[in-house]
PDB file of C-alpha atoms and ligand atoms in Angstrom:
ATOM      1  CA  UNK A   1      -3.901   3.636 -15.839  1.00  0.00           C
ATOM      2  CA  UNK A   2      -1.262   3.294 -13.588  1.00  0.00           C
ATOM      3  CA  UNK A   3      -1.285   4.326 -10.166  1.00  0.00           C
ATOM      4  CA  UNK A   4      -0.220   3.740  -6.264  1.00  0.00           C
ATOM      5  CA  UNK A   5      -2.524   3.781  -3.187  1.00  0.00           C
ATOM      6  CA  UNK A   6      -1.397   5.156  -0.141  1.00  0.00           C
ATOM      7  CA  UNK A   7      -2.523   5.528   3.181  1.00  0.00           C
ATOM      8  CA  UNK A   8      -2.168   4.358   6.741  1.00  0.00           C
ATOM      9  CA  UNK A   9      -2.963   0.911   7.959  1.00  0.00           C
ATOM     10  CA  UNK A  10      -6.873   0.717   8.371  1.00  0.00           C
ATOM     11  CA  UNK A  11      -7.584   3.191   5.797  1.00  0.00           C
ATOM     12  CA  UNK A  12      -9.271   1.143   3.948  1.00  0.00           C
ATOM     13  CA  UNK A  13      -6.249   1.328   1.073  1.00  0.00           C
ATOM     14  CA  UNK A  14      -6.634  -2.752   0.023  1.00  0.00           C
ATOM     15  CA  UNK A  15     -10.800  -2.551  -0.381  1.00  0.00           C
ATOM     16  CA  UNK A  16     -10.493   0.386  -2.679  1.00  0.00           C
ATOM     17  CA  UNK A  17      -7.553  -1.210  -4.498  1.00  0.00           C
ATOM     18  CA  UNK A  18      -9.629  -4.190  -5.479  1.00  0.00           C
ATOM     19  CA  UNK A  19     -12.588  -2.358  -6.316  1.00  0.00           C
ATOM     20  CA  UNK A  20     -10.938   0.489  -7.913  1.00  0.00           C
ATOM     21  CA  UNK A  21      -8.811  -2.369 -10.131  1.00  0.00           C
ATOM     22  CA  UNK A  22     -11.963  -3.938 -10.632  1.00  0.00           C
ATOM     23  CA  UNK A  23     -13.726  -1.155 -12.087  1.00  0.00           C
ATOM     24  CA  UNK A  24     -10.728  -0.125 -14.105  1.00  0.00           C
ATOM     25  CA  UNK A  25      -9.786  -3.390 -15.356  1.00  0.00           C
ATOM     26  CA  UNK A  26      -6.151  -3.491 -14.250  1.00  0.00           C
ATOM     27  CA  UNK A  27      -4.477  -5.245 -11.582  1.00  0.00           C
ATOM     28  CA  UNK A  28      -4.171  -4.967  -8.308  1.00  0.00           C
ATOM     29  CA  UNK A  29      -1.041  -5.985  -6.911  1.00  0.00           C
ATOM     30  CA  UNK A  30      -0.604  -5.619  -3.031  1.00  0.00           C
ATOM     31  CA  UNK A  31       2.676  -6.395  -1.477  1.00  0.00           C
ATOM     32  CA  UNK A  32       0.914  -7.428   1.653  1.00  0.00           C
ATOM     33  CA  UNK A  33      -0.896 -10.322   0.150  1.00  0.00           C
ATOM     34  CA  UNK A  34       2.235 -11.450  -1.826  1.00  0.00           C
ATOM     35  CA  UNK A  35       4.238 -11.438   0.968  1.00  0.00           C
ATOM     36  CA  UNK A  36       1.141 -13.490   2.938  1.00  0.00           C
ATOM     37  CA  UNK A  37       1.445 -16.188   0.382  1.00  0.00           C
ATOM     38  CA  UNK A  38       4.871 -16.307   0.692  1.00  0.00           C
ATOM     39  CA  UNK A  39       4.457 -16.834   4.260  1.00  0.00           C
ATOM     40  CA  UNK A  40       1.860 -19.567   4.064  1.00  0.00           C
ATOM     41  CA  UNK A  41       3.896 -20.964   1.147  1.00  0.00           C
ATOM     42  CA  UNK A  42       7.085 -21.435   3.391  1.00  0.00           C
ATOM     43  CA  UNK A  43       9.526 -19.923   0.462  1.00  0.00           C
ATOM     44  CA  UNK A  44      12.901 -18.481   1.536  1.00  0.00           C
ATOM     45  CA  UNK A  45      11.281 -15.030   1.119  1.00  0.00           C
ATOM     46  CA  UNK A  46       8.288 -16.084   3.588  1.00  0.00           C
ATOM     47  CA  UNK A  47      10.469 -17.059   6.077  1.00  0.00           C
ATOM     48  CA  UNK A  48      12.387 -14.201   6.285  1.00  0.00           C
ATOM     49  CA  UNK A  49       9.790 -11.898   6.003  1.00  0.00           C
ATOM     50  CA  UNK A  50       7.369 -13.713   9.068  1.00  0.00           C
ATOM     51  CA  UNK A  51       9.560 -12.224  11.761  1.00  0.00           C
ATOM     52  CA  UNK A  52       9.313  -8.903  10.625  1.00  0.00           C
ATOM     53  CA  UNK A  53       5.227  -9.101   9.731  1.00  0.00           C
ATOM     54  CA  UNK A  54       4.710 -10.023  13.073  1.00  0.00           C
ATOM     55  CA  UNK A  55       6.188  -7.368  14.548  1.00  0.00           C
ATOM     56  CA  UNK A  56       4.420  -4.848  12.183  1.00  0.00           C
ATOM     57  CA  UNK A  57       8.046  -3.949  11.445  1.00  0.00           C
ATOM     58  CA  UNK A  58       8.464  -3.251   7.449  1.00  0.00           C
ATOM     59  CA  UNK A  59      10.506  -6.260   6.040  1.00  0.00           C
ATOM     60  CA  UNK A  60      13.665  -5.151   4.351  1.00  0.00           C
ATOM     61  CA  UNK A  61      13.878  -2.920   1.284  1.00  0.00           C
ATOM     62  CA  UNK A  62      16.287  -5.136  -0.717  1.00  0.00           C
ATOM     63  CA  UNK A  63      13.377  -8.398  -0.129  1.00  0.00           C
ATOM     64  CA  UNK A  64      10.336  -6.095  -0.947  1.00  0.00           C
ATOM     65  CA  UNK A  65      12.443  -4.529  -4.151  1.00  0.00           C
ATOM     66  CA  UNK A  66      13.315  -7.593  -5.487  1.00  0.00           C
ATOM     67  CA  UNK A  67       9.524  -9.360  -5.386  1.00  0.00           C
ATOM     68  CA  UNK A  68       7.927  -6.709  -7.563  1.00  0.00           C
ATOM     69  CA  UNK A  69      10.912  -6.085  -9.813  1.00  0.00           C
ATOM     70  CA  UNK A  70       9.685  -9.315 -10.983  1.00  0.00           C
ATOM     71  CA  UNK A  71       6.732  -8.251 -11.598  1.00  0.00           C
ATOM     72  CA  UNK A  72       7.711  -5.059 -13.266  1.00  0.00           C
ATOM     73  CA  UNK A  73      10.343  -6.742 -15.698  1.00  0.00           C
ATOM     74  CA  UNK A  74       7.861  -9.677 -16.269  1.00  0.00           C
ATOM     75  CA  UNK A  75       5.313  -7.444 -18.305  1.00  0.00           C
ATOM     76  CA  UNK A  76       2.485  -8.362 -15.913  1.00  0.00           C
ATOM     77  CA  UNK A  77       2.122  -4.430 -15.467  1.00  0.00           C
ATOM     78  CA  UNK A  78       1.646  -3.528 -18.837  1.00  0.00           C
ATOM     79  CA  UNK A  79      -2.274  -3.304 -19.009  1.00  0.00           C
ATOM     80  CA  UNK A  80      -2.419  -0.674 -16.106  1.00  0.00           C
ATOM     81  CA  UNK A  81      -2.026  -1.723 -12.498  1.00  0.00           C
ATOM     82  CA  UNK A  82      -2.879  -0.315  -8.893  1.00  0.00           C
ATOM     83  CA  UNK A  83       0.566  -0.915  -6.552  1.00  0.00           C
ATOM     84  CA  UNK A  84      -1.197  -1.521  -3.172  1.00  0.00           C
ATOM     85  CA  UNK A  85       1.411  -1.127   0.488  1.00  0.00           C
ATOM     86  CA  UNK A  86       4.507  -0.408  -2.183  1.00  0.00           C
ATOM     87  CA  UNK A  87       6.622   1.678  -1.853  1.00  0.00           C
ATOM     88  CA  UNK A  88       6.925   2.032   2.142  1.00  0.00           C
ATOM     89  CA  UNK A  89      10.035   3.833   2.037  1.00  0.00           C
ATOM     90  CA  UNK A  90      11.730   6.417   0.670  1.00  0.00           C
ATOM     91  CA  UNK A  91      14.303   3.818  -0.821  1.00  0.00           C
ATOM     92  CA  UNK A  92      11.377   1.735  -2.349  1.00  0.00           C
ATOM     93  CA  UNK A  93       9.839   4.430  -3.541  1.00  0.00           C
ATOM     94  CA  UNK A  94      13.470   5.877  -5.795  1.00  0.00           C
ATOM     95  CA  UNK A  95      13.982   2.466  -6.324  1.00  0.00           C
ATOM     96  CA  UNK A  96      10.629   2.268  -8.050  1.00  0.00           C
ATOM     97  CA  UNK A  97      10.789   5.251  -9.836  1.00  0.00           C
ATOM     98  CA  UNK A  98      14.232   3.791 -11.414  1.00  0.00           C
ATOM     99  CA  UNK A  99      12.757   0.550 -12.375  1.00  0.00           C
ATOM    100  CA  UNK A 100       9.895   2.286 -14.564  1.00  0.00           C
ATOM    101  CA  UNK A 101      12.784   4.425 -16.172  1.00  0.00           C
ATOM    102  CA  UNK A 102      14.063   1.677 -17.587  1.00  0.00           C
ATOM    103  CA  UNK A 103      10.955  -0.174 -18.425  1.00  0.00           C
ATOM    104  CA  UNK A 104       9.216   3.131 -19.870  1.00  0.00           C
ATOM    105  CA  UNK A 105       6.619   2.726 -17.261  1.00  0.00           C
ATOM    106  CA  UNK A 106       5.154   6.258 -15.777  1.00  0.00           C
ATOM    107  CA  UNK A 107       3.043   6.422 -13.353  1.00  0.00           C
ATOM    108  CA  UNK A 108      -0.617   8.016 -13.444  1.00  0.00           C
ATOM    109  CA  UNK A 109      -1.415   9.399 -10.051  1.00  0.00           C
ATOM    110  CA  UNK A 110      -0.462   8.043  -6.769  1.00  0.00           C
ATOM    111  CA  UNK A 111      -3.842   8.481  -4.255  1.00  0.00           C
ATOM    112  CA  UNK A 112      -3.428   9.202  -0.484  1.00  0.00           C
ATOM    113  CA  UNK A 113      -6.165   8.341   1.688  1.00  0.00           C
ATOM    114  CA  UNK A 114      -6.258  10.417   4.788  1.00  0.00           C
ATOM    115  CA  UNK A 115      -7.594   8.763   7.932  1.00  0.00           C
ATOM    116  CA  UNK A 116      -7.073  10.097  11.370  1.00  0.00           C
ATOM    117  CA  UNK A 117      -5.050   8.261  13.961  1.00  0.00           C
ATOM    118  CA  UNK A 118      -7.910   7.984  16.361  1.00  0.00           C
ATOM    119  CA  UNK A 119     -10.008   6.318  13.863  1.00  0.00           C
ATOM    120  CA  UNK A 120      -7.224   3.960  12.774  1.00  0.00           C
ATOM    121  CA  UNK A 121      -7.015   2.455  15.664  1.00  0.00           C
ATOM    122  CA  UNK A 122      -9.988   1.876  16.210  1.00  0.00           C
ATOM    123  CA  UNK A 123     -10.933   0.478  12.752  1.00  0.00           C
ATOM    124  CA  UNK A 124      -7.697  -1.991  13.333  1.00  0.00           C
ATOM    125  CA  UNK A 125      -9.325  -3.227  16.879  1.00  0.00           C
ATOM    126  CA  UNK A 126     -12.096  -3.785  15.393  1.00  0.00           C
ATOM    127  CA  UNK A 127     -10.952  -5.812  12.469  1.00  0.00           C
ATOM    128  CA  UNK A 128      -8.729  -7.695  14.687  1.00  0.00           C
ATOM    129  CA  UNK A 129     -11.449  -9.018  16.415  1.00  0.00           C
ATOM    130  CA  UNK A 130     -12.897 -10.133  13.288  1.00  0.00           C
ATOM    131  CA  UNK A 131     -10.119 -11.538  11.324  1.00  0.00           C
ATOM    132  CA  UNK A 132      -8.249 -12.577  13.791  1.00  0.00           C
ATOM    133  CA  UNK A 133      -5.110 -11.641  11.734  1.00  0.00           C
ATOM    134  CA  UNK A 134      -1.881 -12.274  13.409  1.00  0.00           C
ATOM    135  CA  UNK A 135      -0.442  -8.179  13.222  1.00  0.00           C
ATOM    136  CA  UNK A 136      -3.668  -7.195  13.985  1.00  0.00           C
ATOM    137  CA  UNK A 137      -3.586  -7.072  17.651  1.00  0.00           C
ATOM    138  CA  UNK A 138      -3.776  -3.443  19.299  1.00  0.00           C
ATOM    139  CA  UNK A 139      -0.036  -3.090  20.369  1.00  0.00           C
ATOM    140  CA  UNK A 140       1.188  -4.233  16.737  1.00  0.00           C
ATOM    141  CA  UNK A 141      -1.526  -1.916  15.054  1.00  0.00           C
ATOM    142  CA  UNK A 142       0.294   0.481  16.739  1.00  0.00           C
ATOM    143  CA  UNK A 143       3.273  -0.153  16.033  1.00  0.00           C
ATOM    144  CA  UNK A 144       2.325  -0.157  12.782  1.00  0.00           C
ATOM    145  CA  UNK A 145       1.022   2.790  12.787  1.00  0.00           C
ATOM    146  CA  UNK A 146       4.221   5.037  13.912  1.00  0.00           C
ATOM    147  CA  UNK A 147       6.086   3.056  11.278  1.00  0.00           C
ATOM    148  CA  UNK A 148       3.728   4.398   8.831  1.00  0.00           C
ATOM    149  CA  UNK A 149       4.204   7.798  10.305  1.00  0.00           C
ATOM    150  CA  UNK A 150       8.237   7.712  10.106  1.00  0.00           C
ATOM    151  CA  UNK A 151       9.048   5.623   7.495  1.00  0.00           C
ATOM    152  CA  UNK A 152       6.091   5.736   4.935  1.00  0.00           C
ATOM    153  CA  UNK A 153       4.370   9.203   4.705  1.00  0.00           C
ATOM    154  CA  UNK A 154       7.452  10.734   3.401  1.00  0.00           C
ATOM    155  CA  UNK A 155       6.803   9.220   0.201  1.00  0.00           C
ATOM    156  CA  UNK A 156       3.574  11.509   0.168  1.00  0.00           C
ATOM    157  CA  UNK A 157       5.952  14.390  -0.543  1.00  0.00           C
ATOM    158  CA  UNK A 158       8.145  12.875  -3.004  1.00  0.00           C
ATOM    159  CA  UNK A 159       4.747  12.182  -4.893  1.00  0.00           C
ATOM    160  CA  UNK A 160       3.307  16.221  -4.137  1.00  0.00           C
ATOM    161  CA  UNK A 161       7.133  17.084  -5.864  1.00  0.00           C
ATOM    162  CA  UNK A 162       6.458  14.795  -8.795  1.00  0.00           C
ATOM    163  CA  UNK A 163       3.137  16.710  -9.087  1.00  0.00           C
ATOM    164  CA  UNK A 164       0.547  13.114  -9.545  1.00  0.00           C
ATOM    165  CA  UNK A 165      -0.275  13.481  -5.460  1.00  0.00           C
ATOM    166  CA  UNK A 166      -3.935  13.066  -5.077  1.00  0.00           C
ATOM    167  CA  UNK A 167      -5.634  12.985  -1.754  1.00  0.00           C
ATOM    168  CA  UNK A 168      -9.158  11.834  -1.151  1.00  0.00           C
ATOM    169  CA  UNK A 169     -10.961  11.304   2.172  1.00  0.00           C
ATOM    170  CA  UNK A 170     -11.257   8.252   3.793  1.00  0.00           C
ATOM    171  CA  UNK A 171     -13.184   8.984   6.659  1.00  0.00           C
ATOM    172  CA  UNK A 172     -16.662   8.295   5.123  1.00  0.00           C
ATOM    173  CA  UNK A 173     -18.629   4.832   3.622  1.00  0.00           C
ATOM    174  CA  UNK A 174     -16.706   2.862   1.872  1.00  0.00           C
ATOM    175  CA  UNK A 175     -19.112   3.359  -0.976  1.00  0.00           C
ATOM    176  CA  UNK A 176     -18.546   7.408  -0.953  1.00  0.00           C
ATOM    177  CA  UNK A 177     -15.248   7.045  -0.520  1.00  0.00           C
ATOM    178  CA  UNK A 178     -14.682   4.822  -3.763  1.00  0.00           C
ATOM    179  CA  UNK A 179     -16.852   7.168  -5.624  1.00  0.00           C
ATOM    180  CA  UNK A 180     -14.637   9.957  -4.521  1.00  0.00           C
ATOM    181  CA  UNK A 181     -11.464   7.784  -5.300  1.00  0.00           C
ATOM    182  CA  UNK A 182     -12.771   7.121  -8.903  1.00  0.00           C
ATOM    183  CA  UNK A 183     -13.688  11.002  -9.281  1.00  0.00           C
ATOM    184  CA  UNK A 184     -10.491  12.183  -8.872  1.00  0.00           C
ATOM    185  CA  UNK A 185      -8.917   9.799 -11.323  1.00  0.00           C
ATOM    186  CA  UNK A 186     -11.120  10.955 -14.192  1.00  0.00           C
ATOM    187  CA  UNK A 187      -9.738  14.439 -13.734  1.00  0.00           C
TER     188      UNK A 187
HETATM  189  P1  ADP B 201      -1.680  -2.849   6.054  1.00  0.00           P
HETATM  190  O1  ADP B 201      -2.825  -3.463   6.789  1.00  0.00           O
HETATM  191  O2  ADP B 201      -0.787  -2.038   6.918  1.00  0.00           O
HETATM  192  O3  ADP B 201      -2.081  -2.157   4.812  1.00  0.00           O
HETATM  193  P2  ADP B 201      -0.255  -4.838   4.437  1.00  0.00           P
HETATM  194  O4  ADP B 201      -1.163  -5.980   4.234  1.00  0.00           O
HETATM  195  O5  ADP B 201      -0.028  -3.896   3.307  1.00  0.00           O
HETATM  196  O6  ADP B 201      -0.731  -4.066   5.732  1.00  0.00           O
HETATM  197  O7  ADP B 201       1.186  -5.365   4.918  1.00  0.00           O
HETATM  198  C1  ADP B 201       1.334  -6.206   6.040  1.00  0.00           C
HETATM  199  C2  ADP B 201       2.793  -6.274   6.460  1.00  0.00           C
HETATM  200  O8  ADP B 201       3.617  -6.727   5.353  1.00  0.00           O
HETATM  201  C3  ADP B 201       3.432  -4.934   6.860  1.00  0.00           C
HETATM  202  O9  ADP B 201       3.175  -4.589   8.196  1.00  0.00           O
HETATM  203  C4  ADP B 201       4.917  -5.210   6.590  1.00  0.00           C
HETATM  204  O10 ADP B 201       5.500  -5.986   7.601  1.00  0.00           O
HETATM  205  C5  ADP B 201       4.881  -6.061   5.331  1.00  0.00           C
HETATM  206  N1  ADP B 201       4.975  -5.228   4.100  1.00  0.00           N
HETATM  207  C6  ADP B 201       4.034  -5.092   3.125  1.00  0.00           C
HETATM  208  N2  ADP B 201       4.459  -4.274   2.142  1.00  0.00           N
HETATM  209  C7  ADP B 201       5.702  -3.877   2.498  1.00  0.00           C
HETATM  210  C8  ADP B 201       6.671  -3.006   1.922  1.00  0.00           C
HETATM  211  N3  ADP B 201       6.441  -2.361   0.766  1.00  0.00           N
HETATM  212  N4  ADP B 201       7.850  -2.835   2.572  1.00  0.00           N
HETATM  213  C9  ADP B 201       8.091  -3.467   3.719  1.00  0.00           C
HETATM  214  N5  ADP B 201       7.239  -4.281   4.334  1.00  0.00           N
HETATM  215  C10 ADP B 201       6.047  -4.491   3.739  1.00  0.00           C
END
């Protein structure tokens, strides 16, 4: 199965994705984390991207685009995967869709999880406190939050128009809601 997650920051999107790929036995493959390790890593890609991470700004298209047509060309994809915090943008998300053309990749479903603002920030105080996670302070979680809302949940109609939109609830325990996630992709 192939699919993407969507969903604000603090929705919960990257636990589901691992459970969810888990369960499924495909992989989960979270832009996020790659771009984390290319961070810590030092690459050229890290160091461009820090800046931007930091900021809770979205690093450029054209870096993000390149890093997972790697993995798209490289075959890694071809048991089923779960794209997790890609695409962001309306530009990722055409550019995607022109990448599986060529590589006869289509995609399964691409799940939304709706949280309300109120609750997102709170969740993302919370885990800053806990993690300790350098974008995780509140001013950057909100930040993050109106880029979400202008630059990444127009992809959630150019997903409805393609007709493999599903939307699941992710106000609720993170047990019910990955029951719920797991329900909808067996229909
Ligand atoms: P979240 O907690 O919002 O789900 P992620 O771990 O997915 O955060 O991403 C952390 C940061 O990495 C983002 O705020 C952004 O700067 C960068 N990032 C991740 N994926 C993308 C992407 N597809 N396009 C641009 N920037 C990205």
């Amino acid at each position: 199965m192939n699919l993407v997650f969507l969903g604000p920051p603090g929705s919960g999107k990257g636990t589901q994705a691992i459970r969810v790929a888990e369960k499924l036995n495909i992989v989960h493959l979270s832009t996020g984390d790659m771009l984390r390790e290319a961070v810590k890593n030092g690459t050229v890609l890290g160091k461009r991207a820090e800046a931007f991470m930091k900021k809770g700004e979205l690093v450029p298209d054209e870096l993000i685009i390149g890093m997972i047509e790697a993995k798209v060309t490289s075959g890694d994809l071809s048991r089923g995967f779960i794209l997790d915090g890609f695409p962001r943008t309306i530009p990722q998300a055409e550019s995607l869709k022109e990448m599986f053309d060529n590589n006869d990749i289509a995609l399964d479903k691409a799940v939304l999880l709706t949280v309300s603002d109120e609750e997102i920030i709170k969740r993302i105080k919370g885990r800053a406190e806990q993690e300790g996670r350098a974008d995780d302070t509140e001013d950057v979680a909100r930040n993050r939050l109106d880029v979400y809302r202008k630059q990444t949940a127009p992809i959630v109609d150019f997903y409805r128009k393609e007709s493999i939109l599903t939307e699941v609830r992710g106000e609720d325990t993170m047990d019910n809601v990955f029951k719920a996630i797991i329900k909808t992709l067996s229909k």
